PDB file of N, CA and C in Angstrom:
ATOM      1  N   MET A  14      13.884  -2.563   8.901  1.00 85.00           N
ATOM      2  CA  MET A  14      13.138  -3.314   7.860  1.00 85.00           C
ATOM      3  C   MET A  14      13.349  -2.359   6.698  1.00 85.00           C
ATOM      4  N   GLU A  15      13.290  -3.152   5.507  1.00 91.00           N
ATOM      5  CA  GLU A  15      13.632  -2.434   4.211  1.00 91.00           C
ATOM      6  C   GLU A  15      12.151  -1.739   3.758  1.00 91.00           C
ATOM      7  N   PRO A  16      12.199  -0.747   3.349  1.00 94.00           N
ATOM      8  CA  PRO A  16      10.875  -0.094   2.747  1.00 94.00           C
ATOM      9  C   PRO A  16      10.186  -1.133   1.699  1.00 94.00           C
ATOM     10  N   ILE A  17       8.971  -0.913   1.422  1.00 96.00           N
ATOM     11  CA  ILE A  17       8.400  -1.732   0.587  1.00 96.00           C
ATOM     12  C   ILE A  17       7.876  -0.955  -0.790  1.00 96.00           C
ATOM     13  N   VAL A  18       8.108  -1.424  -1.863  1.00 96.00           N
ATOM     14  CA  VAL A  18       7.516  -0.929  -3.040  1.00 96.00           C
ATOM     15  C   VAL A  18       6.158  -1.313  -3.262  1.00 96.00           C
ATOM     16  N   LEU A  19       5.377  -0.367  -3.376  1.00 96.00           N
ATOM     17  CA  LEU A  19       3.758  -0.497  -3.401  1.00 96.00           C
ATOM     18  C   LEU A  19       3.278  -0.642  -4.976  1.00 96.00           C
ATOM     19  N   ASN A  20       3.940  -0.184  -5.956  1.00 94.00           N
ATOM     20  CA  ASN A  20       3.429  -0.207  -7.192  1.00 94.00           C
ATOM     21  C   ASN A  20       4.439   0.020  -8.012  1.00 94.00           C
ATOM     22  N   GLU A  21       4.139  -0.254  -9.243  1.00 91.00           N
ATOM     23  CA  GLU A  21       4.858  -0.179 -10.510  1.00 91.00           C
ATOM     24  C   GLU A  21       5.453   1.251 -10.712  1.00 91.00           C
ATOM     25  N   PHE A  22       5.112   2.471 -10.118  1.00 92.00           N
ATOM     26  CA  PHE A  22       5.754   3.547 -10.009  1.00 92.00           C
ATOM     27  C   PHE A  22       6.789   3.884  -9.076  1.00 92.00           C
ATOM     28  N   GLY A  23       7.160   2.926  -8.245  1.00 94.00           N
ATOM     29  CA  GLY A  23       8.061   3.143  -7.298  1.00 94.00           C
ATOM     30  C   GLY A  23       7.733   3.730  -6.070  1.00 94.00           C
ATOM     31  N   GLU A  24       6.291   3.771  -5.988  1.00 96.00           N
ATOM     32  CA  GLU A  24       6.021   4.412  -4.698  1.00 96.00           C
ATOM     33  C   GLU A  24       6.287   3.610  -3.316  1.00 96.00           C
ATOM     34  N   VAL A  25       6.789   4.082  -2.259  1.00 97.00           N
ATOM     35  CA  VAL A  25       7.299   3.238  -1.188  1.00 97.00           C
ATOM     36  C   VAL A  25       6.578   3.370  -0.018  1.00 97.00           C
ATOM     37  N   LEU A  26       6.256   2.451   0.811  1.00 96.00           N
ATOM     38  CA  LEU A  26       5.825   2.311   2.218  1.00 96.00           C
ATOM     39  C   LEU A  26       7.138   2.064   2.961  1.00 96.00           C
ATOM     40  N   ALA A  27       7.400   3.175   3.860  1.00 94.00           N
ATOM     41  CA  ALA A  27       8.821   2.953   4.761  1.00 94.00           C
ATOM     42  C   ALA A  27       8.256   3.094   6.302  1.00 94.00           C
ATOM     43  N   MET A  28       8.826   2.891   7.204  1.00 89.00           N
ATOM     44  CA  MET A  28       8.523   2.654   8.533  1.00 89.00           C
ATOM     45  C   MET A  28       9.416   3.912   9.319  1.00 89.00           C
ATOM     46  N   PRO A  29       8.954   4.318  10.258  1.00 86.00           N
ATOM     47  CA  PRO A  29       9.777   5.443  10.856  1.00 86.00           C
ATOM     48  C   PRO A  29      11.212   4.536  11.583  1.00 86.00           C
ATOM     49  N   VAL A  30      11.989   5.162  12.150  1.00 83.00           N
ATOM     50  CA  VAL A  30      13.393   4.592  12.500  1.00 83.00           C
ATOM     51  C   VAL A  30      12.976   3.774  13.782  1.00 83.00           C
ATOM     52  N   SER A  31      11.942   4.442  14.779  1.00 83.00           N
ATOM     53  CA  SER A  31      11.561   3.713  15.827  1.00 83.00           C
ATOM     54  C   SER A  31      11.195   2.464  15.892  1.00 83.00           C
ATOM     55  N   PHE A  32      10.424   1.943  14.374  1.00 84.00           N
ATOM     56  CA  PHE A  32       9.718   0.917  14.091  1.00 84.00           C
ATOM     57  C   PHE A  32      10.687  -0.236  14.131  1.00 84.00           C
ATOM     58  N   ASP A  33      10.104  -1.295  15.149  1.00 82.00           N
ATOM     59  CA  ASP A  33      11.331  -2.607  15.475  1.00 82.00           C
ATOM     60  C   ASP A  33      10.564  -3.660  14.950  1.00 82.00           C
ATOM     61  N   GLY A  34       9.731  -3.878  13.657  1.00 83.00           N
ATOM     62  CA  GLY A  34       9.049  -4.814  13.392  1.00 83.00           C
ATOM     63  C   GLY A  34      10.089  -5.345  12.202  1.00 83.00           C
ATOM     64  N   ASN A  35       9.467  -6.461  11.588  1.00 87.00           N
ATOM     65  CA  ASN A  35      10.092  -7.187  10.558  1.00 87.00           C
ATOM     66  C   ASN A  35       9.133  -7.825   9.450  1.00 87.00           C
ATOM     67  N   ASP A  36       9.451  -8.555   8.763  1.00 90.00           N
ATOM     68  CA  ASP A  36       8.640  -9.093   7.513  1.00 90.00           C
ATOM     69  C   ASP A  36       7.430 -10.033   8.309  1.00 90.00           C
ATOM     70  N   THR A  37       7.537 -10.512   9.542  1.00 88.00           N
ATOM     71  CA  THR A  37       6.657 -11.408  10.115  1.00 88.00           C
ATOM     72  C   THR A  37       5.759 -10.437  10.980  1.00 88.00           C
ATOM     73  N   THR A  38       5.797  -9.061  11.021  1.00 86.00           N
ATOM     74  CA  THR A  38       5.174  -8.295  11.861  1.00 86.00           C
ATOM     75  C   THR A  38       3.707  -8.262  11.209  1.00 86.00           C
ATOM     76  N   VAL A  39       2.702  -8.202  11.808  1.00 84.00           N
ATOM     77  CA  VAL A  39       1.241  -8.247  11.207  1.00 84.00           C
ATOM     78  C   VAL A  39       1.089  -6.524  10.907  1.00 84.00           C
ATOM     79  N   LEU A  40       0.544  -6.252  10.013  1.00 84.00           N
ATOM     80  CA  LEU A  40       0.182  -5.057   9.482  1.00 84.00           C
ATOM     81  C   LEU A  40      -0.796  -4.304  10.801  1.00 84.00           C
ATOM     82  N   GLY A  41      -0.682  -3.051  10.762  1.00 66.00           N
ATOM     83  CA  GLY A  41      -1.404  -2.639  11.721  1.00 66.00           C
ATOM     84  C   GLY A  41      -2.884  -2.714  11.257  1.00 66.00           C
ATOM     85  N   ARG A  42      -4.068  -3.274  12.069  1.00 47.00           N
ATOM     86  CA  ARG A  42      -5.275  -3.417  11.850  1.00 47.00           C
ATOM     87  C   ARG A  42      -6.187  -2.954  12.879  1.00 47.00           C
ATOM     88  N   GLY A  43      -6.967  -1.751  12.396  1.00 42.00           N
ATOM     89  CA  GLY A  43      -7.787  -1.218  13.431  1.00 42.00           C
ATOM     90  C   GLY A  43      -9.193  -2.122  13.554  1.00 42.00           C
ATOM     91  N   VAL A  44      -9.974  -1.858  14.521  1.00 36.00           N
ATOM     92  CA  VAL A  44     -11.227  -2.657  14.564  1.00 36.00           C
ATOM     93  C   VAL A  44     -12.270  -1.957  13.992  1.00 36.00           C
ATOM     94  N   ARG A  45     -12.688  -2.878  13.128  1.00 40.00           N
ATOM     95  CA  ARG A  45     -14.089  -2.463  12.216  1.00 40.00           C
ATOM     96  C   ARG A  45     -14.938  -1.622  12.759  1.00 40.00           C
ATOM     97  N   GLY A  46     -15.251  -0.345  12.236  1.00 40.00           N
ATOM     98  CA  GLY A  46     -16.683   0.329  12.744  1.00 40.00           C
ATOM     99  C   GLY A  46     -17.637   0.303  11.984  1.00 40.00           C
ATOM    100  N   LYS A  47     -18.449   1.175  12.077  1.00 39.00           N
ATOM    101  CA  LYS A  47     -19.639   1.255  11.164  1.00 39.00           C
ATOM    102  C   LYS A  47     -19.210   1.542   9.917  1.00 39.00           C
ATOM    103  N   ASN A  48     -18.353   2.395   9.548  1.00 41.00           N
ATOM    104  CA  ASN A  48     -18.142   2.701   8.142  1.00 41.00           C
ATOM    105  C   ASN A  48     -16.554   2.245   7.615  1.00 41.00           C
ATOM    106  N   SER A  49     -15.968   2.313   8.779  1.00 47.00           N
ATOM    107  CA  SER A  49     -14.494   1.928   8.289  1.00 47.00           C
ATOM    108  C   SER A  49     -13.718   1.614   9.545  1.00 47.00           C
ATOM    109  N   CYS A  50     -12.508   0.997   9.163  1.00 66.00           N
ATOM    110  CA  CYS A  50     -11.534   0.935  10.374  1.00 66.00           C
ATOM    111  C   CYS A  50     -10.153   1.547   9.753  1.00 66.00           C
ATOM    112  N   LEU A  51      -9.286   1.981  10.868  1.00 74.00           N
ATOM    113  CA  LEU A  51      -8.072   2.696  10.280  1.00 74.00           C
ATOM    114  C   LEU A  51      -6.944   2.091  11.193  1.00 74.00           C
ATOM    115  N   ALA A  52      -5.801   1.992  10.845  1.00 84.00           N
ATOM    116  CA  ALA A  52      -4.430   1.717  11.361  1.00 84.00           C
ATOM    117  C   ALA A  52      -3.678   2.215  10.593  1.00 84.00           C
ATOM    118  N   CYS A  53      -2.401   2.819  11.155  1.00 88.00           N
ATOM    119  CA  CYS A  53      -1.201   3.219  10.603  1.00 88.00           C
ATOM    120  C   CYS A  53      -0.526   2.077  10.122  1.00 88.00           C
ATOM    121  N   ALA A  54       0.024   2.257   8.833  1.00 90.00           N
ATOM    122  CA  ALA A  54       1.073   0.751   8.315  1.00 90.00           C
ATOM    123  C   ALA A  54       2.265   1.631   8.261  1.00 90.00           C
ATOM    124  N   GLY A  55       2.541   2.935   8.258  1.00 91.00           N
ATOM    125  CA  GLY A  55       3.830   3.441   8.027  1.00 91.00           C
ATOM    126  C   GLY A  55       3.833   4.949   7.244  1.00 91.00           C
ATOM    127  N   TYR A  56       4.630   5.178   6.525  1.00 94.00           N
ATOM    128  CA  TYR A  56       4.389   6.510   5.748  1.00 94.00           C
ATOM    129  C   TYR A  56       5.060   6.498   4.337  1.00 94.00           C
ATOM    130  N   HIS A  57       4.422   7.313   3.616  1.00 97.00           N
ATOM    131  CA  HIS A  57       4.596   7.467   2.045  1.00 97.00           C
ATOM    132  C   HIS A  57       6.083   8.005   2.098  1.00 97.00           C
ATOM    133  N   GLN A  58       6.880   7.372   1.484  1.00 96.00           N
ATOM    134  CA  GLN A  58       8.346   7.846   1.652  1.00 96.00           C
ATOM    135  C   GLN A  58       8.472   9.170   0.651  1.00 96.00           C
ATOM    136  N   HIS A  59       7.590   9.492  -0.283  1.00 95.00           N
ATOM    137  CA  HIS A  59       7.740  10.362  -1.416  1.00 95.00           C
ATOM    138  C   HIS A  59       7.080  11.619  -0.897  1.00 95.00           C
ATOM    139  N   CYS A  60       5.988  11.512  -0.221  1.00 97.00           N
ATOM    140  CA  CYS A  60       5.648  12.817   0.401  1.00 97.00           C
ATOM    141  C   CYS A  60       5.462  12.973   1.919  1.00 97.00           C
ATOM    142  N   SER A  61       5.828  11.930   2.554  1.00 96.00           N
ATOM    143  CA  SER A  61       5.837  12.026   4.096  1.00 96.00           C
ATOM    144  C   SER A  61       4.597  11.894   4.627  1.00 96.00           C
ATOM    145  N   GLY A  62       3.203  11.552   3.667  1.00 96.00           N
ATOM    146  CA  GLY A  62       2.089  11.345   4.487  1.00 96.00           C
ATOM    147  C   GLY A  62       2.038  10.073   5.089  1.00 96.00           C
ATOM    148  N   ASP A  63       0.911   9.847   6.214  1.00 93.00           N
ATOM    149  CA  ASP A  63       0.958   8.658   6.763  1.00 93.00           C
ATOM    150  C   ASP A  63       0.201   7.645   5.830  1.00 93.00           C
ATOM    151  N   ILE A  64       0.388   6.332   5.804  1.00 94.00           N
ATOM    152  CA  ILE A  64      -0.228   5.386   5.171  1.00 94.00           C
ATOM    153  C   ILE A  64      -1.208   4.722   5.908  1.00 94.00           C
ATOM    154  N   MET A  65      -2.405   4.793   5.881  1.00 93.00           N
ATOM    155  CA  MET A  65      -3.341   4.065   6.697  1.00 93.00           C
ATOM    156  C   MET A  65      -3.793   2.793   6.114  1.00 93.00           C
ATOM    157  N   ILE A  66      -4.362   1.908   6.682  1.00 92.00           N
ATOM    158  CA  ILE A  66      -5.085   0.807   6.323  1.00 92.00           C
ATOM    159  C   ILE A  66      -6.422   0.970   6.670  1.00 92.00           C
ATOM    160  N   VAL A  67      -7.123   0.927   5.353  1.00 90.00           N
ATOM    161  CA  VAL A  67      -8.496   1.461   5.520  1.00 90.00           C
ATOM    162  C   VAL A  67      -9.592   0.192   4.984  1.00 90.00           C
ATOM    163  N   CYS A  68     -10.173  -0.477   5.923  1.00 88.00           N
ATOM    164  CA  CYS A  68     -11.313  -1.660   5.348  1.00 88.00           C
ATOM    165  C   CYS A  68     -12.093  -0.995   4.499  1.00 88.00           C
ATOM    166  N   ILE A  69     -12.209  -1.720   3.169  1.00 92.00           N
ATOM    167  CA  ILE A  69     -13.265  -1.152   2.120  1.00 92.00           C
ATOM    168  C   ILE A  69     -14.107  -2.077   1.953  1.00 92.00           C
ATOM    169  N   SER A  70     -14.043  -3.513   2.318  1.00 91.00           N
ATOM    170  CA  SER A  70     -15.256  -4.310   1.844  1.00 91.00           C
ATOM    171  C   SER A  70     -14.653  -5.662   2.729  1.00 91.00           C
ATOM    172  N   ASN A  71     -15.486  -6.757   2.785  1.00 91.00           N
ATOM    173  CA  ASN A  71     -15.249  -7.905   3.679  1.00 91.00           C
ATOM    174  C   ASN A  71     -14.035  -8.822   2.962  1.00 91.00           C
ATOM    175  N   THR A  72     -13.486  -8.240   1.840  1.00 93.00           N
ATOM    176  CA  THR A  72     -12.378  -9.192   1.281  1.00 93.00           C
ATOM    177  C   THR A  72     -11.372  -8.195   0.877  1.00 93.00           C
ATOM    178  N   HIS A  73     -11.440  -7.064   1.206  1.00 94.00           N
ATOM    179  CA  HIS A  73     -10.201  -6.069   0.674  1.00 94.00           C
ATOM    180  C   HIS A  73      -9.899  -4.835   1.534  1.00 94.00           C
ATOM    181  N   ASN A  74      -8.902  -4.475   1.496  1.00 92.00           N
ATOM    182  CA  ASN A  74      -8.466  -3.398   2.364  1.00 92.00           C
ATOM    183  C   ASN A  74      -7.797  -2.378   1.495  1.00 92.00           C
ATOM    184  N   ALA A  75      -7.536  -1.296   1.983  1.00 95.00           N
ATOM    185  CA  ALA A  75      -6.620  -0.247   0.993  1.00 95.00           C
ATOM    186  C   ALA A  75      -5.929   0.587   2.047  1.00 95.00           C
ATOM    187  N   LEU A  76      -4.688   0.686   1.170  1.00 95.00           N
ATOM    188  CA  LEU A  76      -3.538   1.453   1.763  1.00 95.00           C
ATOM    189  C   LEU A  76      -3.695   2.636   1.347  1.00 95.00           C
ATOM    190  N   CYS A  77      -4.108   3.735   2.218  1.00 96.00           N
ATOM    191  CA  CYS A  77      -4.336   5.259   1.628  1.00 96.00           C
ATOM    192  C   CYS A  77      -3.388   6.381   2.094  1.00 96.00           C
ATOM    193  N   CYS A  78      -2.565   7.090   1.465  1.00 97.00           N
ATOM    194  CA  CYS A  78      -2.003   8.144   2.074  1.00 97.00           C
ATOM    195  C   CYS A  78      -2.515   9.353   2.186  1.00 97.00           C
ATOM    196  N   GLY A  79      -2.491   9.647   3.482  1.00 95.00           N
ATOM    197  CA  GLY A  79      -3.276  10.887   4.046  1.00 95.00           C
ATOM    198  C   GLY A  79      -2.704  12.364   3.283  1.00 95.00           C
ATOM    199  N   ARG A  80      -1.655  12.304   2.844  1.00 97.00           N
ATOM    200  CA  ARG A  80      -1.427  13.656   2.121  1.00 97.00           C
ATOM    201  C   ARG A  80      -1.532  13.711   0.493  1.00 97.00           C
ATOM    202  N   CYS A  81      -1.229  12.483  -0.104  1.00 97.00           N
ATOM    203  CA  CYS A  81      -1.248  12.747  -1.620  1.00 97.00           C
ATOM    204  C   CYS A  81      -2.326  11.969  -2.290  1.00 97.00           C
ATOM    205  N   ASN A  82      -3.002  11.117  -1.385  1.00 96.00           N
ATOM    206  CA  ASN A  82      -4.381  10.415  -1.671  1.00 96.00           C
ATOM    207  C   ASN A  82      -3.994   8.919  -2.327  1.00 96.00           C
ATOM    208  N   LEU A  83      -2.573   8.798  -2.471  1.00 97.00           N
ATOM    209  CA  LEU A  83      -2.236   7.415  -2.980  1.00 97.00           C
ATOM    210  C   LEU A  83      -3.068   6.264  -2.606  1.00 97.00           C
ATOM    211  N   ARG A  84      -3.592   5.182  -3.384  1.00 97.00           N
ATOM    212  CA  ARG A  84      -4.473   4.310  -2.705  1.00 97.00           C
ATOM    213  C   ARG A  84      -4.037   3.004  -3.574  1.00 97.00           C
ATOM    214  N   VAL A  85      -3.705   2.129  -2.761  1.00 97.00           N
ATOM    215  CA  VAL A  85      -3.479   0.571  -2.962  1.00 97.00           C
ATOM    216  C   VAL A  85      -4.334  -0.296  -2.350  1.00 97.00           C
ATOM    217  N   VAL A  86      -5.288  -1.042  -3.357  1.00 96.00           N
ATOM    218  CA  VAL A  86      -5.987  -1.958  -2.746  1.00 96.00           C
ATOM    219  C   VAL A  86      -5.423  -3.210  -2.548  1.00 96.00           C
ATOM    220  N   ILE A  87      -5.618  -3.894  -1.444  1.00 96.00           N
ATOM    221  CA  ILE A  87      -4.843  -5.280  -1.173  1.00 96.00           C
ATOM    222  C   ILE A  87      -6.202  -6.337  -0.757  1.00 96.00           C
ATOM    223  N   PRO A  88      -5.712  -7.532  -0.658  1.00 95.00           N
ATOM    224  CA  PRO A  88      -6.706  -8.468  -0.269  1.00 95.00           C
ATOM    225  C   PRO A  88      -6.558  -8.590   1.310  1.00 95.00           C
ATOM    226  N   ASN A  89      -7.742  -8.916   1.978  1.00 90.00           N
ATOM    227  CA  ASN A  89      -7.616  -9.104   3.305  1.00 90.00           C
ATOM    228  C   ASN A  89      -6.516 -10.060   3.776  1.00 90.00           C
ATOM    229  N   GLU A  90      -6.295 -11.137   2.864  1.00 91.00           N
ATOM    230  CA  GLU A  90      -5.182 -12.080   3.334  1.00 91.00           C
ATOM    231  C   GLU A  90      -3.830 -11.631   3.556  1.00 91.00           C
ATOM    232  N   VAL A  91      -3.562 -10.383   3.016  1.00 93.00           N
ATOM    233  CA  VAL A  91      -2.419  -9.632   3.009  1.00 93.00           C
ATOM    234  C   VAL A  91      -1.974  -9.318   4.357  1.00 93.00           C
ATOM    235  N   ALA A  92      -1.495 -10.238   5.421  1.00 88.00           N
ATOM    236  CA  ALA A  92      -1.652  -9.709   6.812  1.00 88.00           C
ATOM    237  C   ALA A  92      -0.364  -9.285   7.716  1.00 88.00           C
ATOM    238  N   THR A  93       0.707  -9.761   6.735  1.00 90.00           N
ATOM    239  CA  THR A  93       2.085  -9.089   7.479  1.00 90.00           C
ATOM    240  C   THR A  93       2.705  -8.207   6.398  1.00 90.00           C
ATOM    241  N   TYR A  94       3.832  -7.539   6.914  1.00 92.00           N
ATOM    242  CA  TYR A  94       4.797  -6.739   6.251  1.00 92.00           C
ATOM    243  C   TYR A  94       5.322  -7.437   4.904  1.00 92.00           C
ATOM    244  N   GLY A  95       5.673  -8.766   5.391  1.00 95.00           N
ATOM    245  CA  GLY A  95       6.268  -9.539   4.511  1.00 95.00           C
ATOM    246  C   GLY A  95       5.410 -10.042   3.330  1.00 95.00           C
ATOM    247  N   ALA A  96       4.085 -10.457   3.812  1.00 96.00           N
ATOM    248  CA  ALA A  96       3.158 -10.894   2.771  1.00 96.00           C
ATOM    249  C   ALA A  96       2.574  -9.534   1.911  1.00 96.00           C
ATOM    250  N   LEU A  97       2.735  -8.256   2.426  1.00 96.00           N
ATOM    251  CA  LEU A  97       2.771  -7.134   1.383  1.00 96.00           C
ATOM    252  C   LEU A  97       3.721  -7.053   0.468  1.00 96.00           C
ATOM    253  N   ARG A  98       4.993  -7.150   1.077  1.00 97.00           N
ATOM    254  CA  ARG A  98       6.138  -6.889   0.283  1.00 97.00           C
ATOM    255  C   ARG A  98       6.076  -8.088  -1.214  1.00 97.00           C
ATOM    256  N   GLN A  99       5.501  -9.417  -0.692  1.00 97.00           N
ATOM    257  CA  GLN A  99       5.677 -10.206  -1.733  1.00 97.00           C
ATOM    258  C   GLN A  99       4.341  -9.982  -2.558  1.00 97.00           C
ATOM    259  N   TRP A 100       3.300  -9.661  -2.385  1.00 97.00           N
ATOM    260  CA  TRP A 100       1.979  -9.451  -2.992  1.00 97.00           C
ATOM    261  C   TRP A 100       2.277  -8.038  -3.920  1.00 97.00           C
ATOM    262  N   CYS A 101       2.766  -6.969  -3.559  1.00 97.00           N
ATOM    263  CA  CYS A 101       3.173  -5.954  -4.265  1.00 97.00           C
ATOM    264  C   CYS A 101       4.328  -6.287  -5.194  1.00 97.00           C
ATOM    265  N   LEU A 102       5.140  -7.048  -4.975  1.00 96.00           N
ATOM    266  CA  LEU A 102       6.248  -7.650  -5.978  1.00 96.00           C
ATOM    267  C   LEU A 102       5.584  -8.387  -7.052  1.00 96.00           C
ATOM    268  N   GLY A 103       4.753  -9.256  -6.676  1.00 95.00           N
ATOM    269  CA  GLY A 103       4.044  -9.976  -7.755  1.00 95.00           C
ATOM    270  C   GLY A 103       3.217  -9.235  -8.463  1.00 95.00           C
ATOM    271  N   ARG A 104       2.513  -8.392  -8.011  1.00 93.00           N
ATOM    272  CA  ARG A 104       1.490  -7.525  -8.654  1.00 93.00           C
ATOM    273  C   ARG A 104       2.363  -6.646  -9.795  1.00 93.00           C
ATOM    274  N   ILE A 105       3.469  -6.089  -9.169  1.00 92.00           N
ATOM    275  CA  ILE A 105       4.517  -5.243 -10.043  1.00 92.00           C
ATOM    276  C   ILE A 105       4.831  -6.038 -11.477  1.00 92.00           C
ATOM    277  N   GLU A 106       5.303  -7.492 -11.117  1.00 90.00           N
ATOM    278  CA  GLU A 106       5.901  -8.433 -11.984  1.00 90.00           C
ATOM    279  C   GLU A 106       4.613  -8.812 -13.229  1.00 90.00           C
ATOM    280  N   ARG A 107       3.318  -9.071 -12.659  1.00 88.00           N
ATOM    281  CA  ARG A 107       2.300  -9.098 -13.503  1.00 88.00           C
ATOM    282  C   ARG A 107       1.995  -7.964 -14.292  1.00 88.00           C
ATOM    283  N   GLU A 108       1.951  -6.855 -13.890  1.00 79.00           N
ATOM    284  CA  GLU A 108       1.454  -5.640 -14.632  1.00 79.00           C
ATOM    285  C   GLU A 108       2.568  -5.054 -15.380  1.00 79.00           C
ATOM    286  N   GLY A 109       3.940  -5.445 -15.095  1.00 71.00           N
ATOM    287  CA  GLY A 109       4.920  -4.924 -15.878  1.00 71.00           C
ATOM    288  C   GLY A 109       5.100  -3.347 -15.506  1.00 71.00           C
ATOM    289  N   ILE A 110       6.258  -2.706 -15.718  1.00 54.00           N
ATOM    290  CA  ILE A 110       6.403  -1.482 -15.324  1.00 54.00           C
ATOM    291  C   ILE A 110       5.870  -0.451 -16.327  1.00 54.00           C
ATOM    292  N   MET A 111       5.462  -0.884 -17.496  1.00 48.00           N
ATOM    293  CA  MET A 111       4.517  -0.078 -18.461  1.00 48.00           C
ATOM    294  C   MET A 111       3.077  -0.439 -18.290  1.00 48.00           C
ATOM    295  N   GLY A 112       2.716  -1.206 -17.631  1.00 51.00           N
ATOM    296  CA  GLY A 112       1.575  -1.672 -17.405  1.00 51.00           C
ATOM    297  C   GLY A 112       0.177  -0.672 -17.915  1.00 51.00           C
ATOM    298  N   ASN A 113       0.432   0.526 -16.835  1.00 52.00           N
ATOM    299  CA  ASN A 113      -0.398   1.398 -17.058  1.00 52.00           C
ATOM    300  C   ASN A 113      -0.478   2.203 -18.342  1.00 52.00           C
ATOM    301  N   LYS A 114       0.716   2.177 -18.767  1.00 50.00           N
ATOM    302  CA  LYS A 114       1.007   3.210 -20.233  1.00 50.00           C
ATOM    303  C   LYS A 114       0.108   2.381 -21.071  1.00 50.00           C
ATOM    304  N   ASP A 115       0.359   0.995 -21.029  1.00 52.00           N
ATOM    305  CA  ASP A 115      -0.437   0.116 -22.179  1.00 52.00           C
ATOM    306  C   ASP A 115      -1.884   0.431 -21.991  1.00 52.00           C
ATOM    307  N   LYS A 116      -2.427   0.680 -20.880  1.00 51.00           N
ATOM    308  CA  LYS A 116      -3.908   0.584 -20.628  1.00 51.00           C
ATOM    309  C   LYS A 116      -4.476   2.419 -20.687  1.00 51.00           C
ATOM    310  N   GLY A 117      -3.617   3.263 -21.407  1.00 48.00           N
ATOM    311  CA  GLY A 117      -3.958   4.539 -21.548  1.00 48.00           C
ATOM    312  C   GLY A 117      -3.924   5.403 -20.587  1.00 48.00           C
ATOM    313  N   LEU A 118      -3.384   4.834 -19.220  1.00 47.00           N
ATOM    314  CA  LEU A 118      -3.661   5.595 -17.952  1.00 47.00           C
ATOM    315  C   LEU A 118      -2.246   6.321 -17.661  1.00 47.00           C
ATOM    316  N   VAL A 119      -1.599   6.991 -18.620  1.00 44.00           N
ATOM    317  CA  VAL A 119      -0.133   7.874 -18.428  1.00 44.00           C
ATOM    318  C   VAL A 119      -0.351   8.728 -17.264  1.00 44.00           C
ATOM    319  N   GLY A 120      -1.557   9.493 -17.511  1.00 43.00           N
ATOM    320  CA  GLY A 120      -1.480  10.793 -16.639  1.00 43.00           C
ATOM    321  C   GLY A 120      -2.621  11.736 -17.361  1.00 43.00           C
ATOM    322  N   PHE A 121      -2.939  12.934 -16.512  1.00 41.00           N
ATOM    323  CA  PHE A 121      -3.862  13.850 -17.258  1.00 41.00           C
ATOM    324  C   PHE A 121      -3.140  14.383 -18.474  1.00 41.00           C
ATOM    325  N   GLY A 122      -3.791  14.751 -19.377  1.00 41.00           N
ATOM    326  CA  GLY A 122      -3.572  15.545 -20.422  1.00 41.00           C
ATOM    327  C   GLY A 122      -2.882  14.437 -21.570  1.00 41.00           C
ATOM    328  N   ALA A 123      -2.981  13.306 -21.083  1.00 39.00           N
ATOM    329  CA  ALA A 123      -2.176  12.278 -22.114  1.00 39.00           C
ATOM    330  C   ALA A 123      -3.303  12.022 -23.375  1.00 39.00           C
ATOM    331  N   PRO A 124      -2.880  11.893 -24.600  1.00 40.00           N
ATOM    332  CA  PRO A 124      -3.790  11.693 -25.864  1.00 40.00           C
ATOM    333  C   PRO A 124      -4.691  10.354 -25.543  1.00 40.00           C
TER     334      PRO A 124
END
């Protein structure tokens, strides 16, 4: 399966070589516990950290990298790798490549 570009910065969710799923494969989902649920969705191609799906509310989950703290909030309706690919692509197209620059979120030390 092709890696999934998660945001306008080109950060990528990749799967191990042993992963035999495709775009119709359901994203790994843990069982909601008292505080959160965790399931591994793949790894962050840039830092090699595990990307976990974390339940953050009744309506949204977050993809969180355990190494660099990347966080991408997604609606609960995004249930498969294909749906995640389409949702991320739509978000990138809506926000545009320079979306965060226009919002003044270029990075630390920016005026």
